[in-house]
Coordinates of C-alpha atoms and ligand atoms in Angstrom, one line a residue:
M1 CA 190.6 150.7 180.8
K2 CA 191.7 150.9 176.5
Q3 CA 191.9 147.6 174.6
T4 CA 194.6 146.4 172.7
P5 CA 194.4 143.6 169.9
K6 CA 196.6 141.7 172.8
T7 CA 194.0 142.9 175.1
V8 CA 191.4 141.2 173.1
L9 CA 192.8 138.4 172.8
Q10 CA 192.9 137.6 176.3
H11 CA 189.8 138.7 177.0
Y12 CA 187.6 137.4 174.5
F13 CA 189.3 134.3 172.7
G14 CA 191.6 133.6 175.5
Y15 CA 194.2 133.3 174.2
D16 CA 198.3 134.5 175.3
S17 CA 200.3 135.4 172.6
F18 CA 199.7 135.9 168.7
R19 CA 200.8 133.6 166.3
P20 CA 203.5 134.2 163.8
A21 CA 202.2 137.2 162.1
Q22 CA 198.6 137.5 163.3
K23 CA 199.4 140.7 165.9
E24 CA 201.8 142.3 162.1
I25 CA 198.4 141.9 159.9
I26 CA 196.2 143.2 162.5
D27 CA 197.6 146.6 162.7
A28 CA 197.9 146.7 159.4
V29 CA 194.6 146.1 158.5
L30 CA 194.4 148.6 162.3
Q31 CA 196.3 151.0 160.1
K32 CA 193.7 150.9 157.9
Q33 CA 196.2 149.1 154.6
D34 CA 194.3 146.9 152.2
V35 CA 196.1 143.5 153.7
L36 CA 196.3 140.1 151.8
T37 CA 197.0 137.1 154.0
L38 CA 198.3 133.8 152.9
M39 CA 198.2 131.1 155.9
P40 CA 198.1 127.3 155.7
T41 CA 194.8 126.4 157.1
G42 CA 194.8 126.3 160.6
G43 CA 197.4 129.1 160.8
G44 CA 194.7 131.9 162.8
K45 CA 193.3 133.9 159.2
S46 CA 190.0 134.6 162.0
L47 CA 191.4 136.5 164.3
C48 CA 193.2 138.4 162.0
F49 CA 190.2 140.5 160.9
Q50 CA 188.0 139.9 163.9
I51 CA 189.8 141.4 166.3
P52 CA 190.2 144.6 164.4
A53 CA 186.6 143.9 164.3
L54 CA 187.0 144.2 168.0
L55 CA 188.5 147.6 168.3
M56 CA 187.4 149.6 165.0
E57 CA 184.0 151.6 165.4
G58 CA 181.6 150.3 163.2
V59 CA 180.9 146.7 161.6
C60 CA 183.0 144.3 160.2
V61 CA 181.7 143.2 156.7
V62 CA 183.0 138.9 156.2
V63 CA 182.6 137.7 152.9
S64 CA 182.4 133.7 152.7
P65 CA 181.5 131.7 150.1
L66 CA 179.7 128.4 152.6
I67 CA 176.8 129.2 154.8
S68 CA 178.1 126.4 156.4
L69 CA 181.5 127.9 157.5
M70 CA 179.7 131.4 158.2
K71 CA 176.9 130.1 160.5
D72 CA 179.7 127.5 162.2
Q73 CA 182.5 131.0 162.8
V74 CA 179.2 132.6 164.3
D75 CA 178.5 130.2 166.5
G76 CA 181.8 129.9 167.6
L77 CA 181.8 134.3 168.3
L78 CA 178.8 134.2 169.8
A79 CA 180.1 132.2 172.5
N80 CA 183.3 133.4 172.7
G81 CA 181.0 136.9 173.9
V82 CA 180.9 138.8 170.2
R83 CA 178.4 140.3 168.8
A84 CA 178.0 138.9 165.7
A85 CA 175.7 137.2 163.4
Y86 CA 175.2 136.1 159.3
L87 CA 173.2 136.8 156.3
N88 CA 171.9 134.3 154.2
S89 CA 169.7 132.4 152.4
S90 CA 168.7 130.4 155.9
L91 CA 167.6 132.9 157.4
T92 CA 164.1 133.7 157.4
T93 CA 162.6 137.4 156.2
E94 CA 161.8 138.5 159.8
E95 CA 165.9 137.1 160.6
Q96 CA 167.2 138.7 158.1
D97 CA 164.8 141.8 159.4
V98 CA 166.4 141.6 162.8
V99 CA 170.5 141.3 161.8
E100 CA 169.6 144.5 159.5
S101 CA 168.3 146.8 162.2
K102 CA 171.1 145.5 164.8
A103 CA 173.9 145.9 161.9
I104 CA 172.2 149.9 161.4
K105 CA 172.1 150.8 164.8
G106 CA 175.8 149.6 165.0
E107 CA 175.1 145.9 167.5
I108 CA 176.5 144.2 165.8
D109 CA 180.4 143.1 165.1
L110 CA 181.2 141.0 162.6
L111 CA 178.4 140.6 158.9
Y112 CA 179.3 137.7 158.1
V113 CA 177.8 137.8 154.5
S114 CA 177.7 135.6 150.9
P115 CA 179.8 136.9 148.2
E116 CA 176.6 136.6 145.3
R117 CA 174.6 139.0 148.5
L118 CA 177.2 141.8 148.8
V119 CA 177.0 142.2 145.0
S120 CA 173.3 142.8 145.2
Q121 CA 172.0 145.8 144.6
N122 CA 169.7 145.8 147.4
F123 CA 172.2 144.8 150.0
L124 CA 174.2 147.3 148.4
Y125 CA 171.2 149.7 149.6
F126 CA 171.1 148.5 152.8
L127 CA 175.6 148.8 153.3
D128 CA 174.8 152.1 152.8
R129 CA 173.2 152.9 155.5
V130 CA 175.7 150.8 158.1
H131 CA 178.5 152.2 159.0
V132 CA 181.0 149.9 157.6
C133 CA 184.8 149.3 158.9
L134 CA 186.4 146.8 157.1
F135 CA 186.0 144.3 154.9
A136 CA 187.6 140.8 155.2
I137 CA 187.3 138.4 152.0
D138 CA 187.8 134.8 153.3
E139 CA 189.1 131.8 151.3
A140 CA 190.3 134.9 148.5
H141 CA 191.6 132.3 146.3
C142 CA 187.6 131.9 145.3
I143 CA 187.8 135.1 142.6
S144 CA 190.9 132.5 141.0
S145 CA 189.9 130.8 138.1
W146 CA 194.0 129.3 138.5
G147 CA 193.1 128.3 141.8
H148 CA 190.8 125.3 142.3
D149 CA 187.5 126.5 144.6
F150 CA 187.1 129.3 141.4
R151 CA 183.5 130.1 142.4
P152 CA 182.3 133.2 140.0
E153 CA 180.3 135.3 141.9
Y154 CA 183.5 135.8 143.5
T155 CA 184.9 137.8 140.7
Q156 CA 182.5 140.3 141.1
L157 CA 183.4 141.7 144.7
A158 CA 186.0 144.0 142.2
Q159 CA 183.1 147.0 143.4
I160 CA 183.6 146.9 146.7
K161 CA 186.4 148.5 146.3
D162 CA 185.0 150.8 143.6
Q163 CA 182.0 151.2 146.4
Y164 CA 184.2 152.1 149.1
P165 CA 187.4 153.0 148.2
N166 CA 188.2 154.0 151.8
I167 CA 187.5 150.9 153.7
P168 CA 190.4 149.1 153.8
C169 CA 190.2 145.4 152.5
I170 CA 191.8 142.3 153.9
A171 CA 191.9 138.6 151.3
L172 CA 192.5 135.6 153.3
T173 CA 193.3 132.0 151.6
A174 CA 195.2 129.2 151.9
T175 CA 196.2 128.9 148.5
A176 CA 199.7 130.1 148.1
D177 CA 200.5 129.3 144.9
R178 CA 202.1 132.8 142.3
L179 CA 199.3 133.5 140.3
T180 CA 196.4 133.0 142.5
R181 CA 197.5 135.2 144.2
K182 CA 198.8 137.8 141.8
D183 CA 195.2 137.7 140.6
I184 CA 193.6 137.8 143.8
I185 CA 195.1 141.8 144.1
S186 CA 194.0 142.2 141.0
Q187 CA 190.5 141.2 140.7
L188 CA 190.0 142.8 144.5
A189 CA 191.7 146.4 142.9
L190 CA 193.5 145.7 146.9
R191 CA 195.5 149.5 146.9
N192 CA 199.1 148.9 147.8
P193 CA 198.6 146.2 149.9
R194 CA 200.4 144.2 153.1
I195 CA 201.1 140.8 151.6
F196 CA 201.5 138.4 154.8
I197 CA 202.9 135.3 154.3
T198 CA 203.6 132.6 157.4
S199 CA 204.8 129.8 156.8
F200 CA 202.8 126.9 155.3
D201 CA 204.6 124.2 157.5
R202 CA 201.8 122.8 159.3
P203 CA 205.0 120.9 162.0
N204 CA 201.8 118.8 164.2
I205 CA 200.9 117.1 161.3
S206 CA 202.7 113.7 160.8
L207 CA 202.5 112.6 157.5
T208 CA 203.0 109.1 156.6
V209 CA 202.9 107.2 152.7
M210 CA 202.1 103.6 152.7
P211 CA 201.0 101.0 149.7
G212 CA 197.8 100.6 149.1
K213 CA 197.3 97.5 150.2
N214 CA 194.9 96.3 152.4
K215 CA 193.2 99.6 153.0
M216 CA 190.3 98.7 154.4
R217 CA 191.9 96.9 157.0
T218 CA 194.5 99.1 157.9
I219 CA 191.8 102.3 157.8
E220 CA 189.6 99.7 160.0
H221 CA 192.6 99.1 162.2
F222 CA 194.1 102.7 162.5
A223 CA 190.8 104.0 163.7
K224 CA 189.6 101.6 166.3
E225 CA 193.2 102.4 168.0
R226 CA 191.2 106.3 168.2
S227 CA 188.4 105.6 169.1
G228 CA 186.0 108.3 169.5
Q229 CA 188.9 110.4 167.9
S230 CA 187.7 112.4 165.0
G231 CA 188.4 111.2 161.2
I232 CA 188.3 112.1 158.0
V233 CA 188.7 109.3 155.1
Y234 CA 189.1 111.1 151.7
C235 CA 187.9 108.6 148.8
L236 CA 188.2 109.7 144.9
S237 CA 185.0 108.3 143.7
R238 CA 181.1 108.8 145.3
K239 CA 180.8 105.2 145.8
S240 CA 184.1 104.3 147.2
T241 CA 183.2 106.6 149.9
E242 CA 179.7 104.8 150.5
K243 CA 181.3 100.9 150.5
T244 CA 183.9 102.3 152.7
A245 CA 181.6 104.1 155.5
E246 CA 179.1 101.2 155.0
K247 CA 183.0 98.9 155.8
L248 CA 183.7 100.5 159.0
Q249 CA 179.9 101.1 160.3
K250 CA 180.1 97.1 160.3
A251 CA 183.7 96.9 162.4
G252 CA 181.7 98.8 164.7
L253 CA 182.8 102.3 164.5
R254 CA 181.2 105.3 163.9
A255 CA 181.1 106.4 160.5
I256 CA 178.7 107.9 156.8
A257 CA 179.5 109.8 153.4
Y258 CA 179.3 112.4 152.3
H259 CA 179.5 112.7 148.5
A260 CA 178.0 115.8 146.1
G261 CA 175.5 113.5 145.4
I262 CA 174.0 112.7 148.6
E263 CA 170.0 115.3 149.0
S264 CA 171.2 118.7 150.6
E265 CA 169.2 118.6 153.4
E266 CA 171.2 115.2 154.8
R267 CA 174.3 116.4 153.5
N268 CA 174.2 118.6 156.5
K269 CA 172.9 116.4 159.0
R270 CA 175.7 114.6 158.1
Q271 CA 178.5 117.1 158.0
H272 CA 176.1 118.3 161.5
A273 CA 176.3 115.1 163.3
F274 CA 180.8 115.4 162.5
I275 CA 180.7 118.4 163.8
H276 CA 178.5 117.6 167.0
G277 CA 180.8 114.3 167.4
H278 CA 177.9 111.8 167.0
I279 CA 179.5 110.8 164.7
D280 CA 183.9 109.9 164.4
I281 CA 184.3 109.2 160.9
V282 CA 183.6 110.8 157.3
C283 CA 184.3 109.5 154.3
A284 CA 184.3 111.6 151.8
T285 CA 184.5 113.2 148.5
I286 CA 186.8 115.7 148.5
A287 CA 183.6 118.2 148.5
F288 CA 183.4 117.8 151.9
G289 CA 185.7 119.9 154.7
M290 CA 186.2 123.7 153.2
G291 CA 183.3 123.9 154.0
I292 CA 184.7 122.8 158.1
D293 CA 185.5 124.7 160.7
K294 CA 186.3 121.4 163.6
S295 CA 189.2 122.3 165.0
N296 CA 189.8 118.9 166.7
V297 CA 189.7 116.5 163.3
R298 CA 192.5 114.1 164.8
W299 CA 194.0 112.4 161.0
V300 CA 193.0 112.1 157.2
I301 CA 193.7 109.9 155.3
H302 CA 193.5 109.3 151.8
Y303 CA 191.8 106.8 150.9
N304 CA 192.9 107.5 146.5
T305 CA 196.1 109.1 145.6
P306 CA 195.4 113.2 145.4
K307 CA 195.3 114.8 141.8
N308 CA 198.0 117.6 142.7
I309 CA 199.6 118.5 146.0
E310 CA 197.6 121.7 146.8
G311 CA 194.2 120.2 147.4
Y312 CA 196.5 117.2 149.0
Y313 CA 197.6 119.8 151.1
Q314 CA 194.6 121.2 152.3
E315 CA 192.7 118.6 152.6
I316 CA 195.4 117.5 155.1
G317 CA 195.3 120.9 156.9
R318 CA 191.6 119.9 157.9
A319 CA 193.2 118.0 160.6
G320 CA 194.9 119.5 164.0
R321 CA 193.7 123.4 163.6
D322 CA 193.6 122.8 167.5
G323 CA 197.5 122.2 167.3
L324 CA 197.5 119.3 168.7
P325 CA 199.8 116.1 166.9
S326 CA 197.8 115.0 164.1
Q327 CA 198.0 112.6 161.3
A328 CA 197.5 112.7 157.7
V329 CA 198.3 108.8 155.9
L330 CA 197.6 108.5 152.2
F331 CA 197.7 105.3 150.6
Y332 CA 199.2 105.2 147.2
S333 CA 198.9 103.0 144.6
F334 CA 199.3 102.5 140.6
S335 CA 196.1 102.1 139.7
D336 CA 195.2 105.0 141.2
I337 CA 197.7 106.7 139.4
I338 CA 196.5 105.4 135.9
L339 CA 192.7 106.4 136.8
L340 CA 194.0 110.0 137.2
R341 CA 195.9 110.3 134.1
E342 CA 193.4 109.4 132.4
I343 CA 190.9 112.1 133.9
V344 CA 193.8 114.5 133.3
E345 CA 194.2 113.5 129.3
Q346 CA 190.8 114.1 129.0
S347 CA 190.2 117.0 130.9
G348 CA 191.1 120.8 129.9
Q349 CA 194.3 122.2 131.5
K350 CA 196.2 118.7 130.6
D351 CA 199.6 119.4 130.2
V352 CA 199.0 121.1 133.4
Q353 CA 197.6 118.9 135.4
K354 CA 199.6 116.3 134.0
A355 CA 202.7 118.0 135.3
K356 CA 200.8 118.3 139.0
L357 CA 200.4 114.8 139.1
D358 CA 203.9 113.9 138.3
R359 CA 204.3 117.0 141.4
M360 CA 202.1 114.0 143.2
Q361 CA 203.1 110.3 142.6
Q362 CA 206.8 112.5 143.4
Y363 CA 206.2 113.0 146.5
A364 CA 204.2 110.2 147.2
D365 CA 207.3 107.9 146.3
A366 CA 209.8 109.8 147.4
F367 CA 212.3 108.5 150.3
T368 CA 213.1 112.0 151.3
C369 CA 211.6 114.1 154.0
R370 CA 208.3 114.8 153.5
R371 CA 207.1 118.3 154.7
R372 CA 210.6 119.4 153.0
I373 CA 208.9 118.9 149.6
L374 CA 205.5 119.3 150.6
L375 CA 207.2 123.1 151.7
H376 CA 209.5 123.2 148.2
Y377 CA 206.6 123.0 146.6
F378 CA 205.0 125.9 148.1
N379 CA 208.4 127.6 147.6
E380 CA 210.1 126.9 151.1
T381 CA 212.5 125.9 152.2
L382 CA 212.3 123.8 155.3
A383 CA 216.9 123.5 156.3
K384 CA 216.1 120.4 158.7
N385 CA 214.1 116.3 158.3
C386 CA 211.0 117.0 159.9
N387 CA 211.5 114.1 162.0
N388 CA 207.7 113.5 161.6
C389 CA 207.6 112.1 158.7
D390 CA 207.3 108.3 157.6
V391 CA 210.9 108.4 155.6
C392 CA 212.3 110.8 159.1
K393 CA 211.0 107.7 160.7
N394 CA 212.5 104.9 158.8
P395 CA 215.3 105.7 156.3
P396 CA 215.1 103.7 153.1
K397 CA 217.5 100.7 152.5
V398 CA 218.1 100.9 148.6
F399 CA 220.0 98.3 146.7
D400 CA 221.4 97.3 143.0
G401 CA 218.4 97.0 141.6
T402 CA 220.2 96.9 137.7
I403 CA 219.5 93.1 137.2
I404 CA 215.5 93.7 138.3
V405 CA 215.6 96.5 136.1
Q406 CA 216.6 95.2 133.2
K407 CA 214.4 91.9 133.4
A408 CA 212.0 93.8 133.1
L409 CA 213.1 96.0 130.5
S410 CA 214.0 93.0 128.6
A411 CA 211.2 91.4 128.7
L412 CA 208.6 94.5 127.9
F413 CA 211.3 94.5 124.6
R414 CA 210.5 91.0 123.5
L415 CA 206.6 91.4 124.0
K416 CA 206.8 93.7 121.3
E417 CA 206.3 96.2 124.4
Y418 CA 202.5 97.3 124.6
V419 CA 201.8 94.5 126.8
G420 CA 200.3 95.7 130.9
T421 CA 201.8 95.4 133.7
N422 CA 199.9 92.4 135.0
T423 CA 200.7 90.1 131.6
L424 CA 204.0 91.2 132.4
I425 CA 204.5 90.5 135.8
D426 CA 202.9 86.9 134.1
V427 CA 205.2 86.9 131.9
L428 CA 208.6 87.3 134.5
R429 CA 207.0 85.2 136.7
G430 CA 207.2 82.3 134.5
S431 CA 202.4 81.9 135.1
T432 CA 201.0 79.2 132.5
R433 CA 198.2 81.0 132.2
Q434 CA 196.1 79.9 128.9
D435 CA 196.9 83.2 127.2
I436 CA 200.2 83.0 127.4
I437 CA 200.6 80.4 125.8
A438 CA 198.7 81.2 123.3
K439 CA 200.5 84.3 122.4
G440 CA 203.8 82.0 122.7
Y441 CA 205.1 85.0 125.1
H442 CA 206.8 81.9 127.0
T443 CA 209.2 81.4 124.5
I444 CA 210.9 84.6 125.2
K445 CA 214.3 84.7 126.5
T446 CA 213.1 86.5 130.4
Y447 CA 209.8 84.2 130.8
G448 CA 210.0 83.4 134.4
A449 CA 213.1 85.3 134.9
G450 CA 211.3 86.9 138.2
K451 CA 210.2 83.7 139.8
D452 CA 211.5 85.0 142.9
I453 CA 210.0 88.1 143.5
S454 CA 206.1 88.3 144.0
P455 CA 203.7 90.0 141.7
P456 CA 203.1 92.7 144.5
D457 CA 206.7 94.3 144.7
W458 CA 206.9 93.0 141.5
Q459 CA 204.1 96.2 141.0
Q460 CA 206.0 98.3 142.6
Y461 CA 209.3 97.7 141.2
I462 CA 207.7 98.4 138.5
L463 CA 206.4 101.2 139.8
Q464 CA 209.3 102.6 140.3
M465 CA 210.9 102.2 137.0
L466 CA 207.7 103.8 135.9
H467 CA 208.9 106.7 138.7
L468 CA 212.8 106.8 137.6
G469 CA 211.3 107.2 133.3
F470 CA 212.7 103.8 131.5
I471 CA 209.5 102.8 131.5
D472 CA 205.7 104.6 130.4
I473 CA 201.8 104.1 129.9
A474 CA 200.3 104.1 126.8
Y475 CA 197.5 105.5 127.3
E476 CA 195.6 105.1 123.9
K477 CA 196.4 101.5 123.3
G478 CA 195.0 100.1 126.5
R479 CA 197.3 101.8 129.2
T480 CA 200.5 99.4 128.4
L481 CA 204.2 99.4 129.1
Y482 CA 206.1 100.9 127.0
I483 CA 210.3 101.8 127.0
T484 CA 210.5 105.7 127.0
P485 CA 214.4 106.3 125.5
Q486 CA 216.3 106.0 128.8
G487 CA 214.6 103.0 129.1
K488 CA 215.8 101.8 125.8
Q489 CA 219.8 103.4 127.1
L490 CA 219.9 101.2 130.1
L491 CA 218.8 98.0 127.9
L492 CA 222.1 99.5 125.2
K493 CA 224.6 100.2 127.8
K494 CA 224.8 98.8 132.0
Q495 CA 225.0 101.3 134.0
S496 CA 223.5 100.4 137.9
I497 CA 219.9 101.1 139.1
S498 CA 219.3 101.4 143.2
L499 CA 215.2 100.5 144.2
V500 CA 214.5 101.1 146.7
H501 CA 213.4 97.5 149.1
V502 CA 210.0 98.1 149.0
S503 CA 208.6 95.1 150.1
D504 CA 211.0 95.5 153.1
I505 CA 209.7 98.7 154.2
A506 CA 206.0 98.6 152.7
Q507 CA 206.2 95.7 156.1
K508 CA 207.7 97.7 157.9
I509 CA 206.0 101.3 157.1
K510 CA 202.9 99.1 158.4
E511 CA 204.1 98.0 161.4
R512 CA 205.0 101.0 162.5
E513 CA 202.3 103.0 161.6
V514 CA 199.1 100.7 162.3
A515 CA 201.4 98.8 166.2
K516 CA 203.1 101.9 167.5
Q517 CA 202.1 104.7 166.7
R518 CA 199.6 106.4 168.5
T519 CA 198.6 109.9 168.6
T520 CA 199.0 110.3 172.3
I521 CA 197.6 114.1 173.0
V522 CA 197.4 113.8 176.6
R523 CA 200.4 113.0 179.0
Q524 CA 199.7 109.7 180.0
E525 CA 198.3 110.1 184.4
A526 CA 196.2 112.8 182.5
V527 CA 194.2 110.4 180.7
P528 CA 191.9 110.0 183.3
L529 CA 191.3 113.7 183.7
F530 CA 190.8 114.4 180.4
E531 CA 188.8 111.5 179.7
A532 CA 186.3 113.1 182.6
L533 CA 186.4 116.4 181.3
R534 CA 185.5 116.2 178.0
K535 CA 182.7 113.4 179.0
L536 CA 181.3 117.1 181.1
R537 CA 182.3 118.5 177.8
K538 CA 179.9 115.9 175.6
D539 CA 177.1 116.3 178.2
I540 CA 176.9 120.8 177.9
A541 CA 177.7 119.9 174.4
T542 CA 174.2 117.8 174.1
E543 CA 171.7 119.9 176.0
E544 CA 173.4 123.4 174.3
Q545 CA 173.2 121.9 171.5
K546 CA 176.1 122.9 170.5
P547 CA 179.3 120.9 168.5
A548 CA 181.8 120.2 171.8
Y549 CA 184.4 122.4 170.6
I550 CA 182.5 125.0 170.8
I551 CA 182.8 124.6 175.0
F552 CA 185.7 124.4 174.9
H553 CA 188.9 123.4 172.3
D554 CA 190.9 120.1 172.8
A555 CA 193.2 122.0 174.1
T556 CA 192.0 123.6 176.2
L557 CA 190.6 120.0 177.8
K558 CA 194.4 119.1 177.7
E559 CA 195.8 122.0 179.2
L560 CA 193.3 121.4 181.7
A561 CA 193.5 118.2 182.6
E562 CA 197.4 118.1 182.5
A563 CA 197.0 121.4 185.0
Q564 CA 194.3 121.0 186.4
P565 CA 193.3 124.3 188.3
T566 CA 192.0 124.9 191.0
S567 CA 190.6 128.4 191.1
E568 CA 189.4 130.6 188.8
E569 CA 192.8 133.1 189.0
E570 CA 194.5 129.3 187.6
M571 CA 191.6 128.6 185.9
M572 CA 191.7 131.4 183.3
Q573 CA 195.2 131.4 182.5
V574 CA 194.2 128.2 180.3
S575 CA 194.6 129.0 176.8
G576 CA 192.0 129.3 175.4
I577 CA 189.3 129.9 178.3
G578 CA 187.8 133.7 177.9
H579 CA 186.2 135.8 180.4
K580 CA 182.2 134.9 178.5
K581 CA 183.6 130.8 178.7
F582 CA 184.9 130.8 182.3
E583 CA 181.1 133.0 183.1
Q584 CA 179.8 129.9 181.5
Y585 CA 181.5 126.8 182.0
G586 CA 183.9 128.0 184.7
A587 CA 182.5 126.4 188.0
L588 CA 181.1 123.7 186.2
F589 CA 184.6 122.6 185.2
L590 CA 186.4 123.0 187.8
G591 CA 183.9 121.5 189.6
K592 CA 184.9 118.1 188.0
I593 CA 188.8 118.3 188.7
L594 CA 188.6 119.6 192.4
E595 CA 186.1 116.1 192.4
F596 CA 188.4 114.6 190.0
T597 CA 191.7 115.5 192.6
E598 CA 190.3 114.4 195.9
N599 CA 188.7 111.3 195.1
T600 CA 192.7 110.2 193.9
S601 CA 193.9 111.4 197.0
A602 CA 191.6 110.0 199.2
N603 CA 192.2 106.6 197.0
N604 CA 196.2 107.9 197.7
N605 CA 195.3 107.6 201.6
Q606 CA 193.3 104.5 201.1
F607 CA 196.3 103.0 199.2
V608 CA 198.9 104.2 201.9
T609 CA 197.0 103.0 205.2
A610 CA 195.6 100.3 204.1
Ligands
ADP1 P1 192.4 129.0 159.3 O1 190.9 130.2 159.4 O2 194.0 129.8 159.2 O3 192.3 127.7 158.8 P2 191.3 129.2 162.2 O4 191.3 131.4 162.4 O5 190.2 128.6 162.4 O6 192.4 129.0 161.7 O7 192.2 128.9 163.9 C1 192.6 127.6 163.2 C2 192.8 127.3 165.2 O8 193.6 128.6 165.8 C3 191.1 128.2 166.1 O9 190.8 126.8 166.6 C4 191.8 129.1 166.3 O10 191.0 129.4 167.7 C5 192.6 128.5 167.0 N1 193.6 130.3 166.8 C6 194.2 131.1 166.8 N2 194.6 131.9 166.6 C7 195.2 132.0 168.2 C8 196.2 132.0 168.6 N3 196.9 133.2 169.1 N4 196.7 131.8 170.3 C9 195.6 130.0 170.5 N5 195.3 129.8 169.3 C10 195.2 129.8 168.3
ZN2 ZN1 210.6 114.3 157.3

């Protein structure tokens, strides 16, 4: 039978249908066109070159920036019965020789290499002896200095088109901004590339922003409710990854820290443990994740506010690649913003970075559907509210906050500005702290005028004022507050200002997120079988020393548990089970399902007769 993209999809990968754009991309590649593919993380980029590689005569050379990423993809492909291999420094010379000779003999369909390797003279000599059908450049944004993961080695990839002008090239990335896009095309010298941009929407990831209060307790609670599920906690500093991991461990959770300061062998070990499900939670700096192709990460928490939306979106995109419900929670706090602004002040592209941070802040602050804001940021419009973000689920109440704003502005004005937030709040609340009295702050007119509002609520209102542009922070003067021209105007003429009931909302969000909104992956009645299948998968994974999801994805287990197939035919209908997988694991899982269904019906009978 003649193979088509569809039959390859079904036979090797066990999927029924293509995701948006996959088929069009594959067709373009098969017609030997150059292609640029922009798809969000988890969108299904890999199949866009893996399927052509299986259909075209010759070897597809895949450039991939990280060794761990290569290994993961190759392991996944081998498990599906695809002839794949990688060449990198983790192999011995002998092992490399074996791979090279297989490639020359055409016994490999996909060969993964690092960018450094690809442009090395020796490799290019070797490549001359290989029948190459396609070049695939994964994480292609690394070629652009505009992007956020710039890797100088990538810039030499332009040589490929010089040497192999007639072999098609597909570049893939999850970074969408226009400058990067243009850069990729020109740097790789793609010829009249077809450009495919799929929606960046990841509707299965719920979006939540929480005030940065009681963070540890919230995370603990959150993770305990999801025990056995994989999650990532992103922290700003190395130290806080360690502190967070330690606290979670103390709470009995299987967590570890991960950051660039940890020695690389140990880092690999930790990453491996996460991928293989030996630990559930990684507390990491953003150094973690780029090389992780784990499909069943159920949640991502940002312990600290991120510095831009691009990075944030990519990080939360690591959740729910299997398409099942997943959660992204961001802790938003004023102190993080101040710290990030300081970092930005010292950075190279100060203006750009600052503007990006502002957007991040606006996002966290907003009371419109968060997904609409994010997608709008990536030049996409969502026509409706998403109903899967905290704002949609709990639309805020606003109130007339004019008096509050005026009290704060007036106090700040009388304090001759340039006091920090805490001092301002102390004055507003009539604190009798010694230095307040010593400086005579207790004599100003608004001293004690805000007694009725708690300090944390004041923090929140002041934050809102900052976002509304009435006050700003003087970084050069010890991060003190001052009134902007807009704020001064407000002091002069009455104008009503809406504030959001922060304490109210913070409370609501917290309650809802922590107590009620559990991720229900599987239908209630299928949970016991799902757990049994998970256990079976875990045992097999341990025995074969493979990550569990290489055996079957969560999505496949879910379908198995819900559909309860009892024959080979029925089982092959389940998404994610191709021929190779069925051969290897089909009988074991069928056995488990049958055992389970028989037991339950026996129990039911007993119940009826009793
Ligand atoms: P990306 O590289 O874009 O982040 P991947 O290629 O790793 O995404 O794909 C993400 C997940 O989606 C993988 O688990 C993959 O097996 C799955 N997937 C890809 N295409 C399909 C499809 N057509 N049907 C079902 N699942 C798919
Ligand atoms: Zn929404």
